[in-house]
């Protein structure tokens, strides 16, 4: 079988990857918009040309802005590798049940991660749990891809 | 139809995605090189092993270096999700005219974004406009992918 | 020929891309885990809810944590674009020998980069060399993709 036949809307695993990837792209952008709004609310602008009033000065240390920026960066560190490895994992023709639940786990865990990190701060280990669920699922996919490439 | 048939150099939408993706990879790397050059010009090195002279000390707050670093990070936040969603959008078999113009919009807007942010600082709303054109086009692609995955 | 036929486990170039991509995903995650461990060892926590003891305060300037974070960010700047362009380069049907060695060069250079940057600090130009080997190989792939898209 050609692996590229798995890239089809009739393959439920590929469709599930497709849907969650697009949702997570929107989630990353939501973090971007949210950090922009937080800059406005707290008048924390990093560039002189962004200052809304001549009385303002550039500012880099607002804790609310920095918190959203950390959540956003954590998305880049974890969701962007998932985009790559998720597609390659689909091409290994995994069990549909397992693959679909792994994609759901990554999608839901990363949305929860942003919420408990930057929207309503929830005490640990909530953020650590969300982080490790998504990380564990993505690591499993990477190991399956390595196994498929090697044998 | 197999969606993978859309992954073909005979498909003008895929070719356009291919070309702009490669140009944007070079654009991200140009920001990396530029931030390295800016470190040299301003003697702003973040690591002791990078110091070119024993008289220098590590430095983290040069405004020119930090500006290029912010532009570079903004690329990661916006261009890297585009790489993933652009390919998935090609697989939804979109209208060629629309898709090609969306890819052009993202490509040109992100190049303009870097120029007005880090090369020749242009007053707002030039950077905001470039940011939202690319963001809007990518969000539209993500919504089309979600619709295709769901129905 | 359909370019999508190149997306096959029988294509050694695609398999090589697959294997190195998965290894580099794990490498990025290793940097994430390592920076988390470094935060514990040095009691450097960026969020109040992460503090392990009421005596601790949030801290942002530990040089060991910051070094791992810089190495991690450098991964995002360089490895994530490789994931996108590597796949597109496979679709241009390159010479197997050249493509496989380029993938190996990126994979090995990025692992070396992390080691000499964040694990055992080795004097320059070791890190610069590792950086430019991976960058050069990825730029070459991007240029080949642009040539394939244009002609």
PDB file of C-alpha atoms in Angstrom, chain A residues 20-123:
ATOM      1  CA  UNK A  20      -7.395  18.970  15.892  1.00  0.00           C
ATOM      2  CA  UNK A  21      -4.450  20.557  14.058  1.00  0.00           C
ATOM      3  CA  UNK A  22      -6.684  23.351  12.775  1.00  0.00           C
ATOM      4  CA  UNK A  23      -8.223  23.845  16.238  1.00  0.00           C
ATOM      5  CA  UNK A  24      -4.736  24.059  17.765  1.00  0.00           C
ATOM      6  CA  UNK A  25      -3.621  26.606  15.145  1.00  0.00           C
ATOM      7  CA  UNK A  26      -6.574  28.755  16.240  1.00  0.00           C
ATOM      8  CA  UNK A  27      -5.613  28.139  19.885  1.00  0.00           C
ATOM      9  CA  UNK A  28      -2.055  29.398  19.269  1.00  0.00           C
ATOM     10  CA  UNK A  29      -3.471  32.497  17.564  1.00  0.00           C
ATOM     11  CA  UNK A  30      -5.898  32.991  20.468  1.00  0.00           C
ATOM     12  CA  UNK A  31      -2.857  33.190  22.766  1.00  0.00           C
ATOM     13  CA  UNK A  32      -1.348  35.800  20.416  1.00  0.00           C
ATOM     14  CA  UNK A  33      -4.508  37.937  20.438  1.00  0.00           C
ATOM     15  CA  UNK A  34      -4.849  37.526  24.194  1.00  0.00           C
ATOM     16  CA  UNK A  35      -1.274  38.701  24.781  1.00  0.00           C
ATOM     17  CA  UNK A  36      -1.968  41.721  22.542  1.00  0.00           C
ATOM     18  CA  UNK A  37      -5.113  42.578  24.529  1.00  0.00           C
ATOM     19  CA  UNK A  38      -3.205  42.156  27.792  1.00  0.00           C
ATOM     20  CA  UNK A  39      -0.614  44.651  26.505  1.00  0.00           C
ATOM     21  CA  UNK A  40      -3.417  47.183  25.912  1.00  0.00           C
ATOM     22  CA  UNK A  41      -5.117  46.619  29.276  1.00  0.00           C
ATOM     23  CA  UNK A  42      -1.843  47.003  31.166  1.00  0.00           C
ATOM     24  CA  UNK A  43      -0.254  49.611  28.810  1.00  0.00           C
ATOM     25  CA  UNK A  44       2.785  47.355  28.419  1.00  0.00           C
ATOM     26  CA  UNK A  45       4.321  48.038  25.025  1.00  0.00           C
ATOM     27  CA  UNK A  46       7.705  46.689  23.965  1.00  0.00           C
ATOM     28  CA  UNK A  47       8.294  49.142  21.076  1.00  0.00           C
ATOM     29  CA  UNK A  48       8.382  52.958  21.106  1.00  0.00           C
ATOM     30  CA  UNK A  49       6.183  53.060  17.969  1.00  0.00           C
ATOM     31  CA  UNK A  50       3.458  51.111  19.802  1.00  0.00           C
ATOM     32  CA  UNK A  51       3.005  53.602  22.640  1.00  0.00           C
ATOM     33  CA  UNK A  52      -0.556  54.937  22.580  1.00  0.00           C
ATOM     34  CA  UNK A  53       0.271  58.152  24.440  1.00  0.00           C
ATOM     35  CA  UNK A  54       3.392  60.318  24.707  1.00  0.00           C
ATOM     36  CA  UNK A  55       3.320  59.788  28.475  1.00  0.00           C
ATOM     37  CA  UNK A  56       3.933  56.042  28.195  1.00  0.00           C
ATOM     38  CA  UNK A  57       7.323  54.352  28.119  1.00  0.00           C
ATOM     39  CA  UNK A  58       8.303  50.923  26.821  1.00  0.00           C
ATOM     40  CA  UNK A  59       7.835  48.278  29.509  1.00  0.00           C
ATOM     41  CA  UNK A  60       8.912  44.636  29.611  1.00  0.00           C
ATOM     42  CA  UNK A  61       8.051  43.287  33.024  1.00  0.00           C
ATOM     43  CA  UNK A  62       4.298  43.284  33.459  1.00  0.00           C
ATOM     44  CA  UNK A  63       3.570  39.938  35.172  1.00  0.00           C
ATOM     45  CA  UNK A  64       0.232  39.425  33.344  1.00  0.00           C
ATOM     46  CA  UNK A  65       1.734  40.004  29.908  1.00  0.00           C
ATOM     47  CA  UNK A  66       4.742  37.829  30.711  1.00  0.00           C
ATOM     48  CA  UNK A  67       2.470  35.008  31.903  1.00  0.00           C
ATOM     49  CA  UNK A  68       0.560  34.971  28.600  1.00  0.00           C
ATOM     50  CA  UNK A  69       3.852  35.131  26.706  1.00  0.00           C
ATOM     51  CA  UNK A  70       5.154  32.099  28.605  1.00  0.00           C
ATOM     52  CA  UNK A  71       1.955  30.168  27.832  1.00  0.00           C
ATOM     53  CA  UNK A  72       2.278  31.182  24.172  1.00  0.00           C
ATOM     54  CA  UNK A  73       5.918  30.117  23.982  1.00  0.00           C
ATOM     55  CA  UNK A  74       5.040  26.803  25.617  1.00  0.00           C
ATOM     56  CA  UNK A  75       2.536  26.280  22.784  1.00  0.00           C
ATOM     57  CA  UNK A  76       5.274  26.790  20.204  1.00  0.00           C
ATOM     58  CA  UNK A  77       7.505  24.309  22.025  1.00  0.00           C
ATOM     59  CA  UNK A  78       4.843  21.596  22.174  1.00  0.00           C
ATOM     60  CA  UNK A  79       2.100  22.105  19.571  1.00  0.00           C
ATOM     61  CA  UNK A  80       4.342  22.877  16.582  1.00  0.00           C
ATOM     62  CA  UNK A  81       6.299  19.597  16.913  1.00  0.00           C
ATOM     63  CA  UNK A  82       2.917  17.829  17.186  1.00  0.00           C
ATOM     64  CA  UNK A  83       1.855  19.226  13.791  1.00  0.00           C
ATOM     65  CA  UNK A  84       4.878  17.546  12.176  1.00  0.00           C
ATOM     66  CA  UNK A  85       4.874  14.247  14.059  1.00  0.00           C
ATOM     67  CA  UNK A  86       1.076  13.856  14.009  1.00  0.00           C
ATOM     68  CA  UNK A  87       1.042  13.827  10.206  1.00  0.00           C
ATOM     69  CA  UNK A  88       3.927  11.355  10.038  1.00  0.00           C
ATOM     70  CA  UNK A  89       2.197   9.183  12.647  1.00  0.00           C
ATOM     71  CA  UNK A  90      -0.953   9.086  10.461  1.00  0.00           C
ATOM     72  CA  UNK A  91       1.268   7.732   7.657  1.00  0.00           C
ATOM     73  CA  UNK A  92       2.358   4.779   9.833  1.00  0.00           C
ATOM     74  CA  UNK A  93      -1.257   3.511   9.594  1.00  0.00           C
ATOM     75  CA  UNK A  94      -1.857   3.278  13.353  1.00  0.00           C
ATOM     76  CA  UNK A  95      -4.868   1.710  15.077  1.00  0.00           C
ATOM     77  CA  UNK A  96      -7.716   4.182  14.500  1.00  0.00           C
ATOM     78  CA  UNK A  97      -9.028   3.990  18.057  1.00  0.00           C
ATOM     79  CA  UNK A  98      -5.631   4.686  19.610  1.00  0.00           C
ATOM     80  CA  UNK A  99      -4.630   7.421  17.156  1.00  0.00           C
ATOM     81  CA  UNK A 100      -7.920   9.292  17.480  1.00  0.00           C
ATOM     82  CA  UNK A 101      -7.711   9.240  21.262  1.00  0.00           C
ATOM     83  CA  UNK A 102      -4.086  10.406  21.202  1.00  0.00           C
ATOM     84  CA  UNK A 103      -5.034  13.374  18.982  1.00  0.00           C
ATOM     85  CA  UNK A 104      -7.923  14.199  21.323  1.00  0.00           C
ATOM     86  CA  UNK A 105      -5.612  13.953  24.329  1.00  0.00           C
ATOM     87  CA  UNK A 106      -3.120  16.391  22.772  1.00  0.00           C
ATOM     88  CA  UNK A 107      -5.850  18.804  21.656  1.00  0.00           C
ATOM     89  CA  UNK A 108      -7.751  18.877  24.945  1.00  0.00           C
ATOM     90  CA  UNK A 109      -4.617  18.890  27.132  1.00  0.00           C
ATOM     91  CA  UNK A 110      -3.121  21.870  25.271  1.00  0.00           C
ATOM     92  CA  UNK A 111      -6.365  23.872  25.524  1.00  0.00           C
ATOM     93  CA  UNK A 112      -6.542  23.085  29.255  1.00  0.00           C
ATOM     94  CA  UNK A 113      -2.862  24.064  29.575  1.00  0.00           C
ATOM     95  CA  UNK A 114      -3.526  27.555  28.225  1.00  0.00           C
ATOM     96  CA  UNK A 115      -6.613  28.028  30.389  1.00  0.00           C
ATOM     97  CA  UNK A 116      -4.996  27.024  33.688  1.00  0.00           C
ATOM     98  CA  UNK A 117      -1.770  28.883  32.820  1.00  0.00           C
ATOM     99  CA  UNK A 118      -3.002  32.191  31.459  1.00  0.00           C
ATOM    100  CA  UNK A 119      -6.765  32.624  31.802  1.00  0.00           C
ATOM    101  CA  UNK A 120      -7.717  31.365  35.282  1.00  0.00           C
ATOM    102  CA  UNK A 121      -4.581  30.475  37.217  1.00  0.00           C
ATOM    103  CA  UNK A 122      -5.236  27.069  38.818  1.00  0.00           C
ATOM    104  CA  UNK A 123      -2.788  25.707  41.423  1.00  0.00           C
TER     105      UNK A 123
END
